Amino acid sequence: MNRLEEYNKKRNFSNTIEPIGKIDKKNKKRFCVQHHIARKDHYDFRLEYKGVLISFAIPKGPSYNTKDKRLSIHVENHPTSYINFEGVIKDGYGKGIVMLWDIGTYTEIEKFDNTFKKGYLKFKLNGKRLKGHWTLVKFKDDNWLLIKEKDNIKIFDDINKFNTSIKTNRTMDEIKSEIIITNPNKIIKDNITKLDIVNYYKKVYDRMSLYLNNRIISAIRYVNNNTFFKRHFRENKYLNKVKNKEYYYINNILGLISEVQMNSYEFHINNSNISDLKHPNIMIFDLDPDKNLDLNDVRDCVKNLKEILDKLKLKSYLKTSGGKGYHVIVPINEKLTWNKVNKISKDIVKIMINKYPDKYTDNIRIKNRKNKVFIDYFRNKESASCVAPYSLRIRDKITVSMPIKWSELYKIKPDEIDIKNALKRLKRVNPWT
Ligand code: MN
C-alpha cells in the first residue's frame, strides 16, 4: 500500500491548500511541530522517515517536564512537503489554522526499523524550541505517549509561551487574517528591517494600545527615503473610520500591523478619544532645546514645568521624544473644551516664561528661540497631534518615544532609547502606572 494513500484519500485537493501526497525519494531526518487549531486544538508532531512524515496528533502538545506523558495519537503519514506547511485550511478534513511551531533535524537513538513495530521510537531532536532526547511509546492501538527523557540539554521550562510561528513569526490571529508582510528583509535604517519593525510593534502592542487605540491617527509613511504624512481613512478592513470625519483610528493589533505593512512606521495621536472628540482628555507639553543648549538645560526646564504642574495639583507623565527633547503629558479628567485646554496650557507656559524669561520661550520662530528651551503648547489644538508613546521615530537612527519614570529624567537622553532598549524596558512595570 502506498504509504500516503490515506493522506490523499482524506483530502480534496481542489478545496485545500495542503500539498498533494507524493513519496519523497530522499531520505532526510527532519521533524516539525505544527500547532493546529481545528475542531480540537492540538499539536501535530512529525518525523521524516523513508520519504514520508510519520505523524502524531498531540492534544496538549509536547512538554519538557520528564514526568509528563503526553497522549500522542498516531495518524496518517504526511508528505515531506508538509514539513513547511502553514496556513488556513478553509474546508474539509482538518479545517482550521495551521502554524509551523518548530522545525529541525533529529537522530535515531535506536533504529526505527527495529523499534517501530515493537511500539517505541527513541530520538534526539535538534529544533529551535524542541531539543534533546525524547521517546514515543505505544500503549494501545494508535495511542502513544510522548515523554521527555532526562538529559543535560538546556530546556525551555514553559514552551506554551511560544505562540508565534517559527517560520513567519505570526500569531494564530495573524495567520487567520494573513496579513502578509511584503519585503520583510528590506532594510529601513541601520540594519533594521521592516520585519524587525513589525516584530517590535507586535511586542509593544499590549502596552502601546493603552495610548494609541481609539484616537485619530496621523501616521508617517517611509517610502524610498521619502516621508508621507497620512491621516485620511482609506478602505482597509483592519482600520476604522472616525464617524463623520475623513480620519481613522486603530483598535486592534491587526490595524497596527497592517499600517506597518503599508510602510507607516511612526504613529501620532490626537489629544481626544474618538468617543468624545469635542473634549481632549490629555494635555501635552513638548520641550525642545535650542541646538546650542546643554541637555541638562532642557531637563531643568522639564523639572521646572513639573514643579508648576505639581503646585496646580495636575498629575503629569514623562516620555522621551525620540528626538531632542521630552514630552510631558497631563491627563484631563473633566470635560473641557479644546479652547479651554489650550488656554490652560498657554497660561502654564506663560508662568514658566515669566519666571525664567532668559531661559524659556513659546515663540514658534526658530530664530527667536536662540539659547532657549522652546515650550510647545500648540499641540493642544484640536487639529494637532503628538507622537504616540512607544512609537518609533525614523530619524538619523531609529529611536523610540519612550515613557519613563520621573526619577529617570536626568538619566535617560531623549534619543537614547532604541528598539532593543525599549523591548528590554518593556519587561519592567509600566512607568506610567
Ligand atoms: Mn492536525
Short mmCIF file of C-alpha atoms and ligand atoms in Angstrom, two decimals:
data_model
loop_
_atom_site.label_atom_id
_atom_site.label_comp_id
_atom_site.label_asym_id
_atom_site.label_seq_id
_atom_site.Cartn_x
_atom_site.Cartn_y
_atom_site.Cartn_z
CA MET A 1 0.00 0.00 0.00
CA ASN A 2 1.17 3.48 -0.90
CA ARG A 3 2.25 4.99 2.37
CA LEU A 4 0.42 8.26 1.57
CA GLU A 5 -2.82 6.72 0.31
CA GLU A 6 -4.76 7.54 3.46
CA TYR A 7 -3.47 11.15 3.40
CA ASN A 8 -4.58 11.64 -0.22
CA LYS A 9 -7.92 9.93 0.32
CA LYS A 10 -8.88 12.18 3.21
CA ARG A 11 -8.36 15.39 1.26
CA ASN A 12 -10.00 17.12 -1.68
CA PHE A 13 -7.10 18.95 -3.32
CA SER A 14 -9.30 21.30 -5.29
CA ASN A 15 -10.51 22.53 -1.92
CA THR A 16 -7.39 22.72 0.27
CA ILE A 17 -4.03 24.49 0.02
CA GLU A 18 -2.31 21.46 1.57
CA PRO A 19 0.23 19.71 -0.71
CA ILE A 20 -0.66 16.55 -2.65
CA GLY A 21 0.97 13.48 -1.11
CA LYS A 22 3.95 12.05 -3.03
CA ILE A 23 6.62 9.74 -1.62
CA ASP A 24 9.92 11.62 -1.34
CA LYS A 25 12.91 9.76 -2.85
CA LYS A 26 15.32 11.49 -0.48
CA ASN A 27 15.75 10.14 2.98
CA LYS A 28 16.33 13.11 5.26
CA LYS A 29 15.87 13.15 9.02
CA ARG A 30 13.85 16.26 9.74
CA PHE A 31 10.98 16.85 12.14
CA CYS A 32 8.34 19.51 12.59
CA VAL A 33 5.62 20.51 15.02
CA GLN A 34 2.52 22.24 13.74
CA HIS A 35 0.07 23.92 16.06
CA HIS A 36 -3.30 23.11 14.54
CA ILE A 37 -6.48 24.79 15.68
CA ALA A 38 -9.13 22.59 14.10
CA ARG A 39 -12.23 21.01 15.60
CA LYS A 40 -9.90 20.45 18.54
CA ASP A 41 -6.81 22.41 19.40
CA HIS A 42 -3.71 20.17 19.11
CA TYR A 43 -0.10 19.94 18.01
CA ASP A 44 0.98 17.69 15.14
CA PHE A 45 4.39 16.12 15.66
CA ARG A 46 6.00 14.72 12.51
CA LEU A 47 9.22 12.76 11.97
CA GLU A 48 10.58 12.45 8.44
CA TYR A 49 11.32 8.80 7.77
CA LYS A 50 11.87 6.98 4.46
CA GLY A 51 10.25 9.69 2.36
CA VAL A 52 7.15 10.44 4.45
CA LEU A 53 6.34 12.19 7.72
CA ILE A 54 5.33 9.77 10.47
CA SER A 55 2.67 11.81 12.27
CA PHE A 56 1.18 12.07 15.74
CA ALA A 57 -1.58 14.43 16.96
CA ILE A 58 -0.78 15.62 20.50
CA PRO A 59 -3.76 17.33 22.19
CA LYS A 60 -1.69 19.05 24.90
CA GLY A 61 1.47 19.47 22.86
CA PRO A 62 4.98 18.39 23.90
CA SER A 63 6.28 19.03 27.42
CA TYR A 64 9.83 19.37 28.73
CA ASN A 65 8.73 18.04 32.10
CA THR A 66 10.16 14.49 32.28
CA LYS A 67 7.21 13.49 34.48
CA ASP A 68 4.66 14.36 31.76
CA LYS A 69 3.38 11.67 29.42
CA ARG A 70 1.64 13.40 26.56
CA LEU A 71 -1.01 11.44 24.68
CA SER A 72 0.04 11.23 21.02
CA ILE A 73 -2.38 9.77 18.54
CA HIS A 74 -0.70 8.06 15.61
CA VAL A 75 -2.37 9.46 12.47
CA GLU A 76 -1.85 9.04 8.73
CA ASN A 77 1.60 9.72 7.23
CA HIS A 78 2.01 13.14 5.66
CA PRO A 79 4.15 14.02 2.62
CA THR A 80 7.57 15.58 3.32
CA SER A 81 6.40 18.74 1.52
CA TYR A 82 4.09 19.25 4.52
CA ILE A 83 7.08 20.00 6.76
CA ASN A 84 6.92 23.75 5.96
CA PHE A 85 3.16 23.97 5.78
CA GLU A 86 1.41 26.88 7.45
CA GLY A 87 -1.90 28.49 6.63
CA VAL A 88 -5.65 28.22 6.72
CA ILE A 89 -7.44 25.01 5.74
CA LYS A 90 -10.72 26.58 4.66
CA ASP A 91 -12.83 23.49 4.36
CA GLY A 92 -12.93 19.72 4.61
CA TYR A 93 -10.60 17.46 6.56
CA GLY A 94 -8.54 19.32 9.17
CA LYS A 95 -10.45 22.56 8.61
CA GLY A 96 -8.77 25.22 10.73
CA ILE A 97 -5.48 27.08 11.12
CA VAL A 98 -2.01 25.55 11.00
CA MET A 99 1.01 27.32 12.46
CA LEU A 100 4.52 25.94 11.93
CA TRP A 101 5.59 25.84 15.56
CA ASP A 102 9.01 24.18 15.30
CA ILE A 103 11.25 22.62 12.69
CA GLY A 104 14.65 20.96 12.82
CA THR A 105 16.51 17.69 12.45
CA TYR A 106 16.66 14.54 14.55
CA THR A 107 18.83 11.48 15.06
CA GLU A 108 17.62 7.98 15.84
CA ILE A 109 18.86 6.70 19.18
CA GLU A 110 17.69 3.19 18.30
CA LYS A 111 16.96 2.19 14.70
CA PHE A 112 13.28 2.94 13.97
CA ASP A 113 13.30 -0.11 11.65
CA ASN A 114 13.74 -2.32 14.71
CA THR A 115 11.66 -0.46 17.28
CA PHE A 116 8.61 0.90 15.43
CA LYS A 117 6.89 -2.50 15.25
CA LYS A 118 7.83 -3.12 18.87
CA GLY A 119 5.94 0.08 19.73
CA TYR A 120 8.54 2.68 20.58
CA LEU A 121 10.71 5.37 18.97
CA LYS A 122 13.75 6.90 20.66
CA PHE A 123 15.29 10.00 19.12
CA LYS A 124 17.19 13.21 19.80
CA LEU A 125 15.68 16.44 18.47
CA ASN A 126 17.58 19.46 17.26
CA GLY A 127 14.93 22.10 16.68
CA LYS A 128 14.66 25.71 17.76
CA ARG A 129 12.17 25.04 20.53
CA LEU A 130 12.41 21.28 21.00
CA LYS A 131 15.79 19.76 21.75
CA GLY A 132 17.26 16.75 23.46
CA HIS A 133 16.21 13.13 24.00
CA TRP A 134 12.59 12.05 23.64
CA THR A 135 10.67 8.77 23.47
CA LEU A 136 7.36 7.91 21.86
CA VAL A 137 5.90 4.74 23.29
CA LYS A 138 2.75 2.91 22.19
CA PHE A 139 0.27 1.78 24.83
CA LYS A 140 -2.89 0.80 22.94
CA ASP A 141 -3.87 0.79 19.26
CA ASP A 142 -2.96 4.21 17.83
CA ASN A 143 -2.42 5.74 21.25
CA TRP A 144 1.18 6.56 22.07
CA LEU A 145 2.82 8.72 24.74
CA LEU A 146 5.47 11.39 24.15
CA ILE A 147 7.94 11.58 27.02
CA LYS A 148 10.95 13.82 27.54
CA GLU A 149 13.99 11.85 28.67
CA LYS A 150 16.40 13.21 31.25
CA ASP A 151 19.48 14.75 29.67
CA ASN A 152 21.73 17.77 30.03
CA ILE A 153 20.12 19.81 27.28
CA LYS A 154 19.14 23.34 28.29
CA ILE A 155 15.36 23.40 28.15
CA PHE A 156 12.58 25.95 27.96
CA ASP A 157 10.52 25.39 31.09
CA ASP A 158 7.41 26.98 29.67
CA ILE A 159 7.06 26.17 25.99
CA ASN A 160 3.44 27.31 25.98
CA LYS A 161 4.76 30.85 25.83
CA PHE A 162 5.75 30.24 22.20
CA ASN A 163 2.60 31.41 20.46
CA THR A 164 4.10 32.56 17.17
CA SER A 165 5.20 30.78 14.03
CA ILE A 166 8.83 29.69 13.85
CA LYS A 167 8.66 30.44 10.11
CA THR A 168 6.79 33.75 9.83
CA ASN A 169 6.59 34.89 13.45
CA ARG A 170 2.84 35.33 13.07
CA THR A 171 0.28 34.59 15.78
CA MET A 172 -2.73 32.39 15.04
CA ASP A 173 -4.88 35.50 14.57
CA GLU A 174 -2.39 36.89 12.08
CA ILE A 175 -2.24 33.65 10.11
CA LYS A 176 -6.03 33.63 10.08
CA SER A 177 -6.19 37.20 8.91
CA GLU A 178 -2.65 37.00 6.96
CA ILE A 179 -1.59 39.95 6.78
CA ILE A 180 1.41 39.13 4.63
CA ILE A 181 4.42 41.34 5.12
CA THR A 182 5.95 42.12 1.76
CA ASN A 183 9.70 42.81 1.54
CA PRO A 184 10.25 41.71 5.15
CA ASN A 185 14.05 41.86 4.79
CA LYS A 186 14.13 45.37 3.36
CA ILE A 187 16.48 47.48 5.47
CA ILE A 188 14.77 50.62 6.71
CA LYS A 189 17.78 52.10 8.50
CA ASP A 190 20.83 50.94 10.49
CA ASN A 191 20.38 47.27 9.55
CA ILE A 192 16.85 47.35 10.98
CA THR A 193 14.48 45.55 8.62
CA LYS A 194 10.80 46.00 8.00
CA LEU A 195 10.24 42.65 9.76
CA ASP A 196 12.17 43.94 12.82
CA ILE A 197 9.72 46.85 12.92
CA VAL A 198 6.72 44.52 12.59
CA ASN A 199 8.09 42.40 15.44
CA TYR A 200 8.74 45.49 17.57
CA TYR A 201 5.15 46.70 17.22
CA LYS A 202 3.81 43.22 17.95
CA LYS A 203 5.77 43.11 21.17
CA VAL A 204 4.84 46.61 22.37
CA TYR A 205 1.22 46.45 21.22
CA ASP A 206 -0.26 45.43 24.58
CA ARG A 207 1.35 48.41 26.28
CA MET A 208 1.16 50.87 23.38
CA SER A 209 -2.52 50.17 22.73
CA LEU A 210 -3.40 51.85 26.05
CA TYR A 211 -2.40 55.16 24.47
CA LEU A 212 -2.74 54.56 20.73
CA ASN A 213 -6.14 52.94 20.35
CA ASN A 214 -9.35 54.83 19.67
CA ARG A 215 -7.66 58.12 18.83
CA ILE A 216 -7.38 59.81 15.45
CA ILE A 217 -4.08 58.63 13.98
CA SER A 218 -1.59 60.52 11.89
CA ALA A 219 0.92 58.03 10.50
CA ILE A 220 4.20 58.78 8.81
CA ARG A 221 4.99 56.50 5.89
CA TYR A 222 8.52 55.96 4.66
CA VAL A 223 8.89 55.02 1.03
CA ASN A 224 12.26 55.16 -0.70
CA ASN A 225 13.62 57.66 1.83
CA ASN A 226 10.65 59.96 1.34
CA THR A 227 8.16 60.61 4.12
CA PHE A 228 4.43 60.95 3.68
CA PHE A 229 2.01 62.18 6.28
CA LYS A 230 -1.12 60.05 6.35
CA ARG A 231 -4.27 60.99 8.20
CA HIS A 232 -7.12 60.21 5.85
CA PHE A 233 -9.01 56.97 6.03
CA ARG A 234 -8.54 54.57 3.17
CA GLU A 235 -10.50 51.35 2.85
CA ASN A 236 -8.73 48.72 4.93
CA LYS A 237 -10.66 46.08 6.84
CA TYR A 238 -8.33 46.37 9.85
CA LEU A 239 -8.72 50.14 10.29
CA ASN A 240 -11.74 52.09 11.47
CA LYS A 241 -13.18 55.27 10.06
CA VAL A 242 -13.99 58.04 12.53
CA LYS A 243 -17.69 58.80 12.37
CA ASN A 244 -18.49 61.91 10.30
CA LYS A 245 -14.79 62.54 9.63
CA GLU A 246 -12.33 61.53 6.97
CA TYR A 247 -9.90 60.28 9.60
CA TYR A 248 -9.20 56.84 11.01
CA TYR A 249 -8.30 55.04 14.22
CA ILE A 250 -6.86 51.71 15.29
CA ASN A 251 -8.45 49.38 17.82
CA ASN A 252 -6.65 46.07 17.34
CA ILE A 253 -3.18 44.72 16.63
CA LEU A 254 -4.04 43.88 13.03
CA GLY A 255 -4.75 47.55 12.38
CA LEU A 256 -1.31 48.47 13.62
CA ILE A 257 0.46 45.67 11.72
CA SER A 258 -1.43 46.42 8.50
CA GLU A 259 -0.19 50.01 8.81
CA VAL A 260 3.40 48.82 9.15
CA GLN A 261 2.90 46.57 6.12
CA MET A 262 1.95 49.78 4.24
CA ASN A 263 5.29 51.29 5.40
CA SER A 264 3.88 53.50 8.17
CA TYR A 265 6.44 53.26 10.93
CA GLU A 266 5.67 56.31 13.07
CA PHE A 267 2.32 56.99 14.74
CA HIS A 268 0.99 60.27 16.09
CA ILE A 269 -2.19 60.64 18.12
CA ASN A 270 -4.80 63.28 18.77
CA ASN A 271 -5.47 64.51 22.33
CA SER A 272 -9.07 63.31 22.38
CA ASN A 273 -10.67 59.89 22.28
CA ILE A 274 -12.99 59.11 19.35
CA SER A 275 -15.83 58.58 21.84
CA ASP A 276 -15.74 62.30 22.64
CA LEU A 277 -13.91 64.34 20.03
CA LYS A 278 -15.10 67.65 21.47
CA HIS A 279 -13.22 67.24 24.74
CA PRO A 280 -9.49 66.44 24.87
CA ASN A 281 -8.52 64.02 27.64
CA ILE A 282 -4.81 64.78 27.64
CA MET A 283 -2.75 67.96 27.61
CA ILE A 284 0.75 67.87 26.14
CA PHE A 285 3.88 69.97 26.55
CA ASP A 286 6.72 69.41 24.10
CA LEU A 287 10.05 70.75 25.34
CA ASP A 288 12.79 71.24 22.77
CA PRO A 289 16.19 72.84 23.38
CA ASP A 290 17.93 75.23 21.00
CA LYS A 291 20.83 73.40 19.39
CA ASN A 292 23.43 75.38 21.42
CA LEU A 293 21.96 74.29 24.74
CA ASP A 294 23.16 71.59 27.05
CA LEU A 295 20.95 68.56 27.57
CA ASN A 296 20.63 69.46 31.24
CA ASP A 297 19.05 72.81 30.29
CA VAL A 298 16.07 71.04 28.77
CA ARG A 299 15.98 68.63 31.69
CA ASP A 300 15.89 71.57 34.13
CA CYS A 301 13.03 73.03 32.11
CA VAL A 302 11.09 69.74 32.35
CA LYS A 303 11.74 69.68 36.08
CA ASN A 304 10.55 73.29 36.49
CA LEU A 305 7.42 72.55 34.49
CA LYS A 306 6.68 69.56 36.69
CA GLU A 307 7.01 71.71 39.81
CA ILE A 308 4.38 74.08 38.47
CA LEU A 309 2.09 71.21 37.48
CA ASP A 310 2.53 69.70 40.95
CA LYS A 311 1.58 73.01 42.55
CA LEU A 312 -1.55 73.08 40.38
CA LYS A 313 -2.24 69.52 41.55
CA LEU A 314 -2.01 68.24 37.98
CA LYS A 315 -0.59 64.74 37.68
CA SER A 316 1.92 64.50 34.86
CA TYR A 317 3.82 61.81 32.96
CA LEU A 318 7.14 61.92 31.14
CA LYS A 319 8.40 60.41 27.90
CA THR A 320 11.35 60.88 25.63
CA SER A 321 10.50 62.42 22.28
CA GLY A 322 12.92 60.14 20.45
CA GLY A 323 14.48 63.36 19.12
CA LYS A 324 15.97 66.32 21.00
CA GLY A 325 13.53 66.82 23.84
CA TYR A 326 10.96 65.43 26.21
CA HIS A 327 7.17 65.34 26.29
CA VAL A 328 5.13 65.93 29.43
CA ILE A 329 1.58 64.58 29.39
CA VAL A 330 -1.21 65.64 31.76
CA PRO A 331 -4.41 63.56 31.81
CA ILE A 332 -7.62 65.60 31.92
CA ASN A 333 -10.47 64.05 33.84
CA GLU A 334 -13.00 66.85 33.35
CA LYS A 335 -14.95 67.73 30.24
CA LEU A 336 -13.11 70.79 28.99
CA THR A 337 -13.30 72.31 25.53
CA TRP A 338 -10.30 72.45 23.21
CA ASN A 339 -10.13 76.21 23.68
CA LYS A 340 -10.16 75.87 27.43
CA VAL A 341 -7.37 73.25 27.50
CA ASN A 342 -5.35 75.25 25.02
CA LYS A 343 -5.74 78.33 27.23
CA ILE A 344 -4.70 76.42 30.36
CA SER A 345 -1.59 75.06 28.66
CA LYS A 346 -0.72 78.52 27.38
CA ASP A 347 -1.14 80.02 30.86
CA ILE A 348 1.13 77.37 32.36
CA VAL A 349 3.81 78.10 29.78
CA LYS A 350 3.44 81.85 30.43
CA ILE A 351 4.08 81.21 34.13
CA MET A 352 7.28 79.40 33.13
CA ILE A 353 8.39 82.18 30.82
CA ASN A 354 7.62 84.95 33.32
CA LYS A 355 9.65 83.10 35.91
CA TYR A 356 12.60 82.33 33.61
CA PRO A 357 12.44 84.88 30.73
CA ASP A 358 16.05 84.27 29.65
CA LYS A 359 15.71 80.54 29.55
CA TYR A 360 12.37 79.64 28.04
CA THR A 361 10.22 80.72 25.13
CA ASP A 362 6.95 79.83 23.44
CA ASN A 363 7.95 81.63 20.25
CA ILE A 364 7.48 79.31 17.33
CA ARG A 365 10.11 81.04 15.16
CA ILE A 366 13.42 79.27 15.39
CA LYS A 367 15.46 82.49 15.28
CA ASN A 368 13.65 83.74 18.38
CA ARG A 369 14.48 80.61 20.30
CA LYS A 370 18.26 81.13 20.36
CA ASN A 371 19.77 79.70 23.56
CA LYS A 372 16.34 78.97 24.95
CA VAL A 373 14.20 75.96 25.53
CA PHE A 374 11.09 76.10 23.38
CA ILE A 375 7.99 75.01 25.29
CA ASP A 376 5.45 74.00 22.70
CA TYR A 377 1.83 74.04 23.88
CA PHE A 378 0.46 74.26 20.32
CA ARG A 379 -0.01 70.50 20.38
CA ASN A 380 -3.14 71.15 22.42
CA LYS A 381 -5.07 72.43 19.43
CA GLU A 382 -7.88 70.29 18.09
CA SER A 383 -6.09 69.65 14.78
CA ALA A 384 -2.73 68.86 16.37
CA SER A 385 -1.07 65.56 17.08
CA CYS A 386 1.88 64.27 19.05
CA VAL A 387 3.96 61.14 18.60
CA ALA A 388 2.36 58.24 20.48
CA PRO A 389 4.08 56.57 23.45
CA TYR A 390 6.17 53.62 22.19
CA SER A 391 6.05 54.84 18.59
CA LEU A 392 9.27 54.60 16.63
CA ARG A 393 10.89 57.74 15.23
CA ILE A 394 12.73 57.30 11.96
CA ARG A 395 15.49 59.88 12.35
CA ASP A 396 19.25 59.61 11.69
CA LYS A 397 18.79 56.42 13.63
CA ILE A 398 15.62 54.61 14.67
CA THR A 399 14.58 55.69 18.18
CA VAL A 400 11.52 55.26 20.39
CA SER A 401 9.33 57.83 22.10
CA MET A 402 9.57 56.05 25.43
CA PRO A 403 7.57 56.54 28.62
CA ILE A 404 9.99 56.84 31.55
CA LYS A 405 9.75 57.48 35.26
CA TRP A 406 10.25 60.99 36.63
CA SER A 407 13.28 59.70 38.51
CA GLU A 408 14.88 58.86 35.15
CA LEU A 409 14.74 62.40 33.73
CA TYR A 410 18.44 63.06 34.30
CA LYS A 411 19.46 59.51 33.42
CA ILE A 412 17.90 58.93 30.01
CA LYS A 413 18.63 61.03 26.97
CA PRO A 414 15.70 61.98 24.72
CA ASP A 415 17.05 59.98 21.77
CA GLU A 416 18.68 57.22 23.79
CA ILE A 417 16.03 54.52 23.63
CA ASP A 418 16.21 52.32 20.55
CA ILE A 419 14.23 49.18 19.67
CA LYS A 420 16.48 46.92 21.72
CA ASN A 421 16.40 49.10 24.86
CA ALA A 422 12.67 49.62 24.53
CA LEU A 423 11.97 45.89 24.44
CA LYS A 424 14.19 45.36 27.48
CA ARG A 425 12.37 48.09 29.39
CA LEU A 426 9.02 46.58 28.45
CA LYS A 427 9.73 43.74 30.88
CA ARG A 428 9.61 46.19 33.78
CA VAL A 429 6.38 47.60 35.21
CA ASN A 430 4.70 50.33 33.20
CA PRO A 431 6.43 53.57 34.30
CA TRP A 432 3.13 55.38 33.80
CA THR A 433 1.03 53.38 36.25
MN MN B 1 -3.76 18.17 12.86
#
